[in-house]
Each structure stands twice: as structure tokens, then as C-alpha cells.
XYZ file of C-alpha atoms in Angstrom:
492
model
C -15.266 -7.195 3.018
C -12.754 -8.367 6.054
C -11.694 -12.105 6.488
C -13.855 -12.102 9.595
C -17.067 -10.852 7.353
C -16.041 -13.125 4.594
C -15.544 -16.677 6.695
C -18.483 -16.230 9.145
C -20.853 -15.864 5.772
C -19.247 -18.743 4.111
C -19.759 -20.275 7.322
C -23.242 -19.403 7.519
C -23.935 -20.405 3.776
C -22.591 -23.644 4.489
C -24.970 -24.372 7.158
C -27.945 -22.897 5.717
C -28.004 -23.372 2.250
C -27.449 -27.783 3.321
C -30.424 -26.746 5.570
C -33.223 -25.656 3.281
C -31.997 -27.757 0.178
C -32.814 -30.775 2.556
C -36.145 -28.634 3.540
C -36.840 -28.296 -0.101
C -36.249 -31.934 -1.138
C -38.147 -32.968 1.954
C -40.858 -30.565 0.720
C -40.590 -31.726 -2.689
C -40.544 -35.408 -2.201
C -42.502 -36.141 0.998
C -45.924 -37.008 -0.944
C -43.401 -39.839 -2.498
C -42.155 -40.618 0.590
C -45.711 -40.209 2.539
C -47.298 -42.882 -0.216
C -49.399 -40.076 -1.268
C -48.191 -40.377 -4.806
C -47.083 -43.441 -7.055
C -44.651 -42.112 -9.171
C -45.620 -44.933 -11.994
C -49.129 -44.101 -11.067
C -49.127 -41.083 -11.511
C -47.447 -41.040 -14.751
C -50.613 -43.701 -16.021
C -52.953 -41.403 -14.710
C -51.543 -38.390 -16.617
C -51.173 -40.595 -19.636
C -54.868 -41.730 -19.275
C -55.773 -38.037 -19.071
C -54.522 -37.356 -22.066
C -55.880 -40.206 -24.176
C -59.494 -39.519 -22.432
C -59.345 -36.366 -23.383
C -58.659 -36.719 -26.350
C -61.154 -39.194 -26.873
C -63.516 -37.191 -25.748
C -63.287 -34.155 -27.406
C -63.314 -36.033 -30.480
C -66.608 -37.318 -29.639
C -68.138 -34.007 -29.007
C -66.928 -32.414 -32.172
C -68.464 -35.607 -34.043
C -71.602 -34.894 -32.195
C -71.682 -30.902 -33.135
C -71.120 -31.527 -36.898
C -73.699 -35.020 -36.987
C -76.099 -34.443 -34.572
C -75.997 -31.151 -32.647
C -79.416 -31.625 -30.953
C -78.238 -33.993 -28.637
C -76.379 -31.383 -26.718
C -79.558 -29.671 -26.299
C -80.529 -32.807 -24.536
C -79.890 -32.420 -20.803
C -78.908 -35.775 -20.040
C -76.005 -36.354 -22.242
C -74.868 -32.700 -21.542
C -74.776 -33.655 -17.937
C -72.909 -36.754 -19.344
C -70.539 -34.779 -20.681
C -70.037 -32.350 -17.869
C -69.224 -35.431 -15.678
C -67.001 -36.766 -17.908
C -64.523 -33.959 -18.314
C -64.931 -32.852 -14.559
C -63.354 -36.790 -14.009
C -60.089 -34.950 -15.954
C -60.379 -31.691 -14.335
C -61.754 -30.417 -17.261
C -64.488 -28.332 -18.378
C -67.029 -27.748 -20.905
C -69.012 -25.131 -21.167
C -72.170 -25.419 -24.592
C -73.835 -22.136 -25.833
C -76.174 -21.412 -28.778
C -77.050 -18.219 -30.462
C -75.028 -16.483 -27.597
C -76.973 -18.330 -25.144
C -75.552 -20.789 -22.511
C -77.108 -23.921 -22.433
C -75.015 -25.730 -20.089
C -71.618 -25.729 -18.093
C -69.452 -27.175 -15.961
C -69.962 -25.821 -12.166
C -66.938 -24.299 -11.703
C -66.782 -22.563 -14.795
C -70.258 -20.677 -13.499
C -69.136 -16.829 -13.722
C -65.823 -17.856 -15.179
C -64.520 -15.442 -17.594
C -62.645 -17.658 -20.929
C -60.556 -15.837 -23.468
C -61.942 -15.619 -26.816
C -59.817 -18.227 -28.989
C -59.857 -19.283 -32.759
C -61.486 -22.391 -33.716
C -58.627 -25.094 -33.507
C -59.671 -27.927 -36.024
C -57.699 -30.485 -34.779
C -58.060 -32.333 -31.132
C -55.674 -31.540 -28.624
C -53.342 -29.351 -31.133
C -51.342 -26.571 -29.351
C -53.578 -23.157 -28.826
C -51.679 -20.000 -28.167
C -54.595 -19.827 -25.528
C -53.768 -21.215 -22.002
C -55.103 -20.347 -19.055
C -54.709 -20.491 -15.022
C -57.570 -21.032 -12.156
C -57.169 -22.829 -8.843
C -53.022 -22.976 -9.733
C -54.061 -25.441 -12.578
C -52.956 -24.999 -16.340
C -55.645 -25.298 -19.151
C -55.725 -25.671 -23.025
C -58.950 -23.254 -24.041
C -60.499 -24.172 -27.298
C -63.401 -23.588 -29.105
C -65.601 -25.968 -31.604
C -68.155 -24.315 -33.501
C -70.981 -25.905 -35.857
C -69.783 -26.248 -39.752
C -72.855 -26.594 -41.196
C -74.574 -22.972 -40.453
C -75.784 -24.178 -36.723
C -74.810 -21.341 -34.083
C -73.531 -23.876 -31.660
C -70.735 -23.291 -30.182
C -68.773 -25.896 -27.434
C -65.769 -23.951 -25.540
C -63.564 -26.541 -23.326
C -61.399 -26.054 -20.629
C -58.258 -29.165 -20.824
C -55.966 -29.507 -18.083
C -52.453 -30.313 -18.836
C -48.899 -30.581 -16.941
C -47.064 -27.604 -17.607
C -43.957 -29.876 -17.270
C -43.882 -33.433 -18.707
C -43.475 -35.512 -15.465
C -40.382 -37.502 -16.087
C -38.459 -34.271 -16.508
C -39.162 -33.220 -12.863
C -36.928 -35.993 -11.300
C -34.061 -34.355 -13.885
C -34.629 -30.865 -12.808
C -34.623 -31.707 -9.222
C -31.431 -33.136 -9.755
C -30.153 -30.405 -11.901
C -31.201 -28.114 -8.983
C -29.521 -30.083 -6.046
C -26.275 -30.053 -8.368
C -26.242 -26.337 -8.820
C -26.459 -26.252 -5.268
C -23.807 -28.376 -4.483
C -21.623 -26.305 -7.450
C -22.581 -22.871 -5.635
C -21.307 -24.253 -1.933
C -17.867 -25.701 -3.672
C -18.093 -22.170 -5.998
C -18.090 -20.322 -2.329
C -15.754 -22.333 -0.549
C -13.205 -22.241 -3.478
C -13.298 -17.764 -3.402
C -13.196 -17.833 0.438
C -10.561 -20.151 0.827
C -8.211 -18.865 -2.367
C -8.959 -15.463 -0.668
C -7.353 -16.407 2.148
C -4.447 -19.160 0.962
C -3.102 -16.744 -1.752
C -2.181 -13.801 0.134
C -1.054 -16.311 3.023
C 1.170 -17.905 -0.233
C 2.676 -14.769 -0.938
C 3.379 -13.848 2.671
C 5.237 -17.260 2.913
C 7.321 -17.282 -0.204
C 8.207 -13.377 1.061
C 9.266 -14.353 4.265
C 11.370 -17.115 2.791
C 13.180 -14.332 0.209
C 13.665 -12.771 3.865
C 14.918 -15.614 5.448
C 17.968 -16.182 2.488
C 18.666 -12.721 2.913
C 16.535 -11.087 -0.085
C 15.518 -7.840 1.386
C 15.011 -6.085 -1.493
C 11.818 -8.369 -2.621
C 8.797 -6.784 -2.078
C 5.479 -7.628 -1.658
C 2.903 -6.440 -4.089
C 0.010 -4.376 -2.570
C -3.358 -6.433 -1.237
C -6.728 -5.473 -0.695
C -7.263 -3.375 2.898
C -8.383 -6.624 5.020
C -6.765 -8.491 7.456
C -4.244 -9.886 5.214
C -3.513 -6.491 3.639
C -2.867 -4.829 7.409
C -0.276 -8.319 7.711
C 0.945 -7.290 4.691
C 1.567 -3.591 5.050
C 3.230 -4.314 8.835
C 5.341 -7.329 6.925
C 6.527 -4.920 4.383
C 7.354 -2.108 7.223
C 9.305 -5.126 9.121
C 11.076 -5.841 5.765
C 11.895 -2.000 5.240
C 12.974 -1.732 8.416
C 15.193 -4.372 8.482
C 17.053 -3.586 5.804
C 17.420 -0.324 7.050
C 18.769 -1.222 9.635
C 21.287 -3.606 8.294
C 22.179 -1.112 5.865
C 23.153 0.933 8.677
C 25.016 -1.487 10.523
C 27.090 -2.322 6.703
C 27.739 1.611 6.807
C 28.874 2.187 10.547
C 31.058 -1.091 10.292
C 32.268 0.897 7.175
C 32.507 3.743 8.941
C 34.300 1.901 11.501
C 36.976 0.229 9.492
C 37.725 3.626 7.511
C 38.072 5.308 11.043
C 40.480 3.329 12.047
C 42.278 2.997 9.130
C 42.451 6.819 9.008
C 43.634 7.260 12.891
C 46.121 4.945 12.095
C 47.829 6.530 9.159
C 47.406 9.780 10.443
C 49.047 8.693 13.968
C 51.613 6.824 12.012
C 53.200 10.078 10.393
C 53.917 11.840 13.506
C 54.762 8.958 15.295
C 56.974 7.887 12.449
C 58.441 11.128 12.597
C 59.121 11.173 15.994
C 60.833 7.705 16.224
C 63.330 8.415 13.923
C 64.519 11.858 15.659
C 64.078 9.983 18.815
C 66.854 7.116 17.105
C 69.012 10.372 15.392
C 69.425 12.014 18.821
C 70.348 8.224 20.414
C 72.550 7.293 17.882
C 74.543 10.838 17.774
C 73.465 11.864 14.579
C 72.727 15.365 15.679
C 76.411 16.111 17.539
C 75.997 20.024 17.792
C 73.498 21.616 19.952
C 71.640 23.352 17.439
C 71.181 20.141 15.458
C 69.676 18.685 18.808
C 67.631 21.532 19.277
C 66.639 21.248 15.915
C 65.737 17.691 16.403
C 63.832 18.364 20.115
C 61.669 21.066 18.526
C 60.563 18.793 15.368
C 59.876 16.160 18.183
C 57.490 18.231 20.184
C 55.840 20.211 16.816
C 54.955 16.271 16.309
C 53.656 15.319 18.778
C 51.997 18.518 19.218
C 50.460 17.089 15.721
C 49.285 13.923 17.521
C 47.714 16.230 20.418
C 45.873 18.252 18.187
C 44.737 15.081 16.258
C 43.734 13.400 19.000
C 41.668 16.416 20.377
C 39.456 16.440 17.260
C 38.706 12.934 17.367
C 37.857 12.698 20.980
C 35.599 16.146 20.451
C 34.418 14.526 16.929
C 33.159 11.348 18.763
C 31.503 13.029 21.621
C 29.557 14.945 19.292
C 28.784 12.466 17.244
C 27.792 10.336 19.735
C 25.300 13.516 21.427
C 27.591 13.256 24.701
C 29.307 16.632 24.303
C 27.783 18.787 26.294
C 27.068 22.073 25.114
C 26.560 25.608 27.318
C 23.755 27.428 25.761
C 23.243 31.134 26.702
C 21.375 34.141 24.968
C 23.822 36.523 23.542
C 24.420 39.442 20.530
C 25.578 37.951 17.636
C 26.724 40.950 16.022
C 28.694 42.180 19.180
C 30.342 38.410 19.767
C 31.683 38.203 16.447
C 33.014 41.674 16.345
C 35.191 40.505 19.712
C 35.929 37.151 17.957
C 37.226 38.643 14.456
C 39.460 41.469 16.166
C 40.900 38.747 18.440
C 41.851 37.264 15.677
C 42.658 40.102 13.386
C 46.324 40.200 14.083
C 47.320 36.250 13.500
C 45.165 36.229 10.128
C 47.067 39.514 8.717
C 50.559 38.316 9.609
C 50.301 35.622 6.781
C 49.465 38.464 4.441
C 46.016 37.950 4.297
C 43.531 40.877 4.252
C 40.765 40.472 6.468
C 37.318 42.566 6.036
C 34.433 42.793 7.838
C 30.899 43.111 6.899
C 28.615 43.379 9.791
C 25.491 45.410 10.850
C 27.038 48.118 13.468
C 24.745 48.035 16.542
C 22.250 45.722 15.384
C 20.929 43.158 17.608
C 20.818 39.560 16.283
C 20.308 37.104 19.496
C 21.415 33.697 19.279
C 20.934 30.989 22.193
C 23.911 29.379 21.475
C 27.918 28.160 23.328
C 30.092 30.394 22.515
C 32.994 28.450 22.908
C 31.765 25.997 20.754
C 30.742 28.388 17.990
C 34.619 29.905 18.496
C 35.667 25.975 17.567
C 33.548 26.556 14.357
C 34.970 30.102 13.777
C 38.794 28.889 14.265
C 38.049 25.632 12.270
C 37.251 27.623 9.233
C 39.628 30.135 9.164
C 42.384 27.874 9.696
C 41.433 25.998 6.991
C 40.642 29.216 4.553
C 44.557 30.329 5.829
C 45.820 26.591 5.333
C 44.970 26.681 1.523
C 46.063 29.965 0.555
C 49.376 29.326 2.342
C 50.269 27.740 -0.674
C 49.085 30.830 -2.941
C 52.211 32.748 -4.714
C 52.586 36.075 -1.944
C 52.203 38.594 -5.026
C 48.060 37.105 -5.248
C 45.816 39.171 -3.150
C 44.676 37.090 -0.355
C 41.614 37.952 1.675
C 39.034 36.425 4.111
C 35.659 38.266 3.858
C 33.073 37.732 6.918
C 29.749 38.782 7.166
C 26.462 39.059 9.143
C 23.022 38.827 8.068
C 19.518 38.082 8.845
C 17.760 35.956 6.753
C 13.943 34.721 7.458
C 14.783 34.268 10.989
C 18.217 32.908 10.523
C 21.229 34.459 11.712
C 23.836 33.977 8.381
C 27.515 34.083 9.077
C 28.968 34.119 5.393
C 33.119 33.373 5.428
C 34.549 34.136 2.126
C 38.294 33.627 0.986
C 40.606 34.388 -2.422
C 42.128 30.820 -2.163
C 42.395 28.724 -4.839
C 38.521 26.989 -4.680
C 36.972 23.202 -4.727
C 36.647 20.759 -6.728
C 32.839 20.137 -7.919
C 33.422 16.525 -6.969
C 34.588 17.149 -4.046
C 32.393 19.948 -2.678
C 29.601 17.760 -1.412
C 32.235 15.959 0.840
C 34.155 18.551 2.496
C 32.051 18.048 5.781
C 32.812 14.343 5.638
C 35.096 13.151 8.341
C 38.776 12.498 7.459
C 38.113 13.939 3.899
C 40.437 16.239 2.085
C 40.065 17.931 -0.881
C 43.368 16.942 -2.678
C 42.622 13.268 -1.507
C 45.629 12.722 -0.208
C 46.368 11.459 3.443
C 49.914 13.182 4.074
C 50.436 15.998 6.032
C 51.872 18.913 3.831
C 49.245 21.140 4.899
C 49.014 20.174 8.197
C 45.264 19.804 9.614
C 43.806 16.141 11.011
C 40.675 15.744 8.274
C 38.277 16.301 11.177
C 37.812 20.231 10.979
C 34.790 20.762 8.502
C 32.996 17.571 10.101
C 33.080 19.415 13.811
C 31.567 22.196 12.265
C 29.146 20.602 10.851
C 28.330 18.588 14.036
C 28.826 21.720 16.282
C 26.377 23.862 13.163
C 23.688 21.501 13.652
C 23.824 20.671 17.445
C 22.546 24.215 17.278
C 19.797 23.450 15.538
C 21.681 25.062 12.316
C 22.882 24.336 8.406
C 25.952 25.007 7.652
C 26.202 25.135 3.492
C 29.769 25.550 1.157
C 29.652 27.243 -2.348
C 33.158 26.961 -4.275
C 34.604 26.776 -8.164
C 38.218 26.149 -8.722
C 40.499 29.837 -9.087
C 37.440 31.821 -7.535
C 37.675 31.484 -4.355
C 35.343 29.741 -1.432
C 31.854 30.766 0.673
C 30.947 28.405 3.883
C 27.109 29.799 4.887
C 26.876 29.160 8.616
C 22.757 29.510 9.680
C 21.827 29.768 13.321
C 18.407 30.187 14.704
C 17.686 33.494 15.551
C 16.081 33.442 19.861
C 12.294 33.704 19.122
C 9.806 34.431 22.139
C 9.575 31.335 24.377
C 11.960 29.717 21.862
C 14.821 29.912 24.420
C 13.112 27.503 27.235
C 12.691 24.667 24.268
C 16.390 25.130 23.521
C 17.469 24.755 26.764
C 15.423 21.304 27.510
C 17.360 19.695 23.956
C 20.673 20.758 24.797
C 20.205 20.561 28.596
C 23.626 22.937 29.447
């Protein structure tokens, strides 16, 4: 049940139940209050009763043993009938199954057949109910062979009367109990959720995000809770994020500056050799002139990746998308670039499906960044492979369950298991080192993978140490009206 069902019953209960437990009382007590009934009167009277009665029925059990012809006598039975009606009583005389006299209202009355009880007044398993009154039914039958038999109806209180005042009071106080009962469940529903929600929000407020709130029933407070504990997830989400990209931050520009420092480093001291006439011959200056501008050629380069690294990372590159041929554009691309990959003595072979038509909506100019990016760093590793090792840079085309998959193997010496997963991080290279030996800025891997899934791609890398390494490239392959929803992401 909601909070809204729960409060406007309790609310109800608490002004009806008050209600007719005053109706009741009122009910109960008005012929007190009225004067209709003296309480110590009424307890003499019922006393009286009793003692009459009792009296009474002694007299006409002496009367059947000693002398039962006097209840043939009309008189004294009227007597008698007179003096038990004055109880609300009854008598009712028969002989040899035949009635001789009764009270009046007992006239067509049926009695259950009881026992004979010897004694006066003793308990009977026999009771009866007429008019909403409670009677004792006995029988007293003649001892000495007579077939008289006297059957009497005695009223009695069901209740003795001095326990009525207690059960009154017993009732009223199980009333009372039942309204503090119901007013202790709806308000403890209500304040111990509301509890929990405090002492969460105060974990929240010293900066305990990760306490959680255990689950509540689906009312009110439950909804509260469910939104509190989205606002809680949320929030630490968030921060989290804001911990990482300050990370992030820092290691960016601790990385820019080390890797601007080298070249830069470089460069000044050339700069001071040529100044201070270290290099006094003209080839030693020429020498020195083309290790400046190979530097800051370095910086150029470096500087180009990040600015291209941060524009797609930030969505703001802007990206040319047209339908083409795979298979035709990468057979252009790879014999462009046949000749500079073979003059390192590495073997380059193709595998790709001759006049097949795989259509890509895709920049070309950006998918020539991912190309280049790979290759250089496939030829950057095996660089430092002896020359008598066979080097070679496989390539291949396939379609796969409406991907286009560009597979780029190479012989070169393989990854690290540890380090595979983070070869598409930013800044991250393989032999964690941050010189420059090998040349390259750290960026590479991360703009493909930027450039990959601006495309709507995966790009995937599958490596073991001496064997060699495969980078998966998957590009959506142009489905019918696929090319229009493209177009609106990207936006040329």
C-alpha cells in the first residue's frame, strides 16, 4: 500500500474508531446515565432473584414429595405461576403426560427434555434462550411413584454483573492499544525509511559515495529511494570522471612536456655548438643545420598528432564522408605505398578480393591517416630486426557479417601480453620508455582508434612476443538508406 493509502486510513481510523467507541459507551452506559438503572440496584435486585428463586423452588419440590395434590389445586398453582413470573421465570406442572397448568408465555413453548437435577439451583447442562433472555431448565419429578412432574424455566445473567464494568474497560483499553498499535506501524513506516535516507545523505555529504542504500518496498519512499540511489551513482560517476580527466590531464602534460623537451633539448644545444664555433668546417655545420631541422621536424610532427588527437577527441574534427570501393581504394593506397615499404627490406603482400565491391561511407583521407599510422609503426619495430630475418607486412580484405575487415599483419618482433590491451592508449609505448630511439610521438595507435570508431568501427590487435602482430580494422559496410543516417552523425 502507498504512503498516501496508508496515512489517509490511519487518518480515518483515528477519527472513526474515537467516534463509535464514544457511540458504544454512550450506547452502553446511557440507561446509567438516563437514571434508568441503579447500578447498586440493580445488583440487589439480581441478588434477590436469585435467593427467591431459590427459595422457591425449594418450596415446590417440598410440596411434590409431601403433598402433591396441592398443585392440582388451582389457586396455589396460580400462586405459583405469579410468583416466578415476578422473576421472569416460569413453571410449567403436568401429570400423567397431561398439563395441568403453566405459565402464559410458556403456552406452545417447546422445553428441552432435561435430567432430574436433585439439588436447587445446581448447574444443568440445559440452558435455554426466548425473548433474548437466558434460562436454567430443570425438571422435578414425584419420588414416591406419583407421575407428577414440575418443569421450570429460571432466568439468570449470563455474565455476573460486576464483571461488566471490567470488560467495558478491558474493551475501551484494547481500543486505545489498537489506535497507538496503528499509529506506531504508520508512523515507523514512514520515520525509518526517512532515517535511512538521512543517515545516507549524511555518508554523502562527508564524501562516502560508495554507501548504499538497501532496497525498500515500491511506495513513495522506495521511488525517493531508487532516484536517491541514481543521484548517488551518478555522482560518483561523475566525480570519478572528473579524478580520471584531471588524471588524464596531468599525464598529458607531463607527456607533451618530455616529449617536447627532447627535441627542443636537442635543438638548443646545436643551436649553442654552431654559436660557440664548435662546428668550424662546413660539413660539420651542415651536419649540425640538418639535425636542427630533422628536430624540429620531430616537434612538427608531434605537435600535429596532438592537435589532430584533441580535435578528435573532443568530436570537433570534422570528417568528409563519401561512398566509395573499398577494395579499389586500398589497392591505390597499398601500391602508393609499395615502393617506401620495400626499400627498408620489407616484403609487402596483398590479399584482396580482385573486382569485388565492398562500399564504405567513409573519409578517405582520414582512413589514409589510419593506414600510414599503422604501417609506420609495423616498419618502426622491425627496423630494429637483424636484415638476414624475413620481414613482411601482410594486408588483407574481407567481408565479415556486414563488416568490411582490413587485417594488417607484420614479421616484427610481437607484444607484450601486458601491454597489448594498451597499445591504443594515448602516449603509450610498448617498451615503456619515453625516449625517442624509435622515433614516433605515442599518439599513433590512439588516432586510429579515434579515427576507427568516428566511423562507426572497432579496431582490434592480436600479438605474442617472436610471432609477429595482426591490427583488425572493421568498418561498416553502406547498407540501403544507411548512408543518409551517416551523413546526419558526421555532418561532412
Amino acid at each position: 500500500m502507498s504512503i498516501t493509502g496508508r496515512l489517509k486510513l490511519a487518518f480515518l481510523g483515528m477519527i472513526i474508531v474515537p467516534q463509535l467507541v464514544l457511540v458504544l459507551l454512550l450506547f452502553l452506559t446511557w440507561p446509567i446515565i438516563g437514571g434508568s438503572i441503579d447500578l447498586r440496584n440493580t445488583y440487589e435486585v439480581n441478588r434477590e432473584r436469585e435467593l427467591e428463586l431459590t427459595s422457591l423452588t425449594g418450596e415446590v419440590r417440598y410440596a411434590l414429595r409431601e403433598h402433591p395434590e396441592r398443585l392440582e389445586d388451582d389457586d396455589y398453582l396460580q400462586e405459583l405461576i405469579e410468583r416466578y413470573g415476578q422473576w421472569e421465570s416460569a413453571i410449567r406442572v403436568e401429570q400423567g403426560g397431561r398439563l395441568i397448568g403453566e405459565s402464559p408465555w410458556l403456552a406452545g413453548l417447546e422445553v428441552p427434555e432435561v435430567p432430574e437435577v436433585p439439588e436447587v439451583m445446581a448447574s444443568s447442562e440445559e440452558t435455554m434462550k426466548h425473548d433474548g433472555k437466558h434460562y436454567y431448565v430443570l425438571r422435578i419429578a414425584e419420588t414416591n411413584g406419583g407421575d407428577t412432574s414440575i418443569t421450570l424455566l429460571l432466568k439468570y445473567e449470563t455474565l455476573p454483573f460486576y464483571l461488566q464494568p471490567l470488560i467495558m474497560l478491558i474493551f475501551l483499553v484494547s481500543i486505545a492499544a489498537t489506535l497507538f498499535i496503528l499509529a506506531y506501524l504508520v508512523s515507523g513506516s514512514l520515520t525509518r525509511p526517512l532515517g535511512k535516507l538521512r543517515r545516507a545523505a549524511e555518508h554523502i555529504e562527508a564524501g562516502h559515495l560508495d554507501y548504499q542504500l538497501e532496497p525498500m518496498k515500491n511506495h513513495e519512499i522506495g521511488q525517493v529511494r531508487d532516484a536517491f540511489e541514481n543521484m548517488r551513482l551518478r555522482l560518483k560517476e561523475s566525480i570519478d570522471q572528473s579524478v580520471q580527466v584531471e588524471h588524464n590531464r596531468k599525464e598529458l602534460i607531463s607527456n607533451i612536456s618530455h616529449d617536447l623537451k627532447t627535441p627542443i633539448t636537442a635543438i638548443k644545444g646545436y643551436v649553442e655548438g654552431l654559436l660557440d664555433g664548435v662546428a668550424n668546417t662546413e660539413e660539420m655545420q651542415l651536419k649540425y643545420i640538418q639535425t636542427i631541422y630533422k628536430k624540429a621536424t620531430e616537434m612538427d610532427v608531434l605537435i600535429n598528432e596532438l592537435f589532430l588527437y584533441s580535435k578528435l577527441d573532443l568530436n570537433e574534427e570534422p570528417y568528409e564522408l563519401r561512398t566509395f570501393n573499398l577494395v579499389s581504394y586500398l589497392e591505390d593506397y597499398l601500391e602508393e605505398c609499395r615502393y617506401d615499404i620495400e626499400k627498408t627490406s620489407v616484403r609487402l603482400t596483398v590479399d584482396i578480393p580482385t573486382n569485388a565491391s565492398l562500399p564504405v561511407f567513409a573519409d578517405g583521407e582520414k582512413l589514409s591517416r589510419v593506414l600510414s599510422n599503422i604501417l609506420d609503426n609495423s616498419l618502426k619495430y622491425m627496423k630494429r630486426m637483424p636484415d638476414e630475418v624475413d620481414k613482411q607486412i601482410e594486408v588483407s580484405l574481407r567481408e565479415e557479417q556486414g563488416m568490411a575487415v582490413i587485417g594488417i599483419r607484420d614479421s616484427g618482433p610481437g607484444i607484450d601480453e601486458e601491454a597489448l590491451p594498451h597499445i591504443f592508449d594515448r602516449f603509450y609505448r610498448a617498451e615503456q620508455s619515453r625516449n625517442s630511439a624509435l622515433g614516433g610521438s605515442g599518439l599513433g595507435l590512439a588516432i586510429v582508434k579515434r579515427i576507427v570508431e568516428g566511423h562507426g568501427g572497432q579496431v582490434d590487435a592480436r600479438s605474442r612476443p617472436g610471432e609477429g602482430s595482426l591490427i583488425l580494422l572493421r568498418l561498416p559496410l553502406v547498407q540501403e538508406n544507411n548512408t543518409a543516417s551517416i551523413t546526419d552523425e558526421r555532418g561532412g
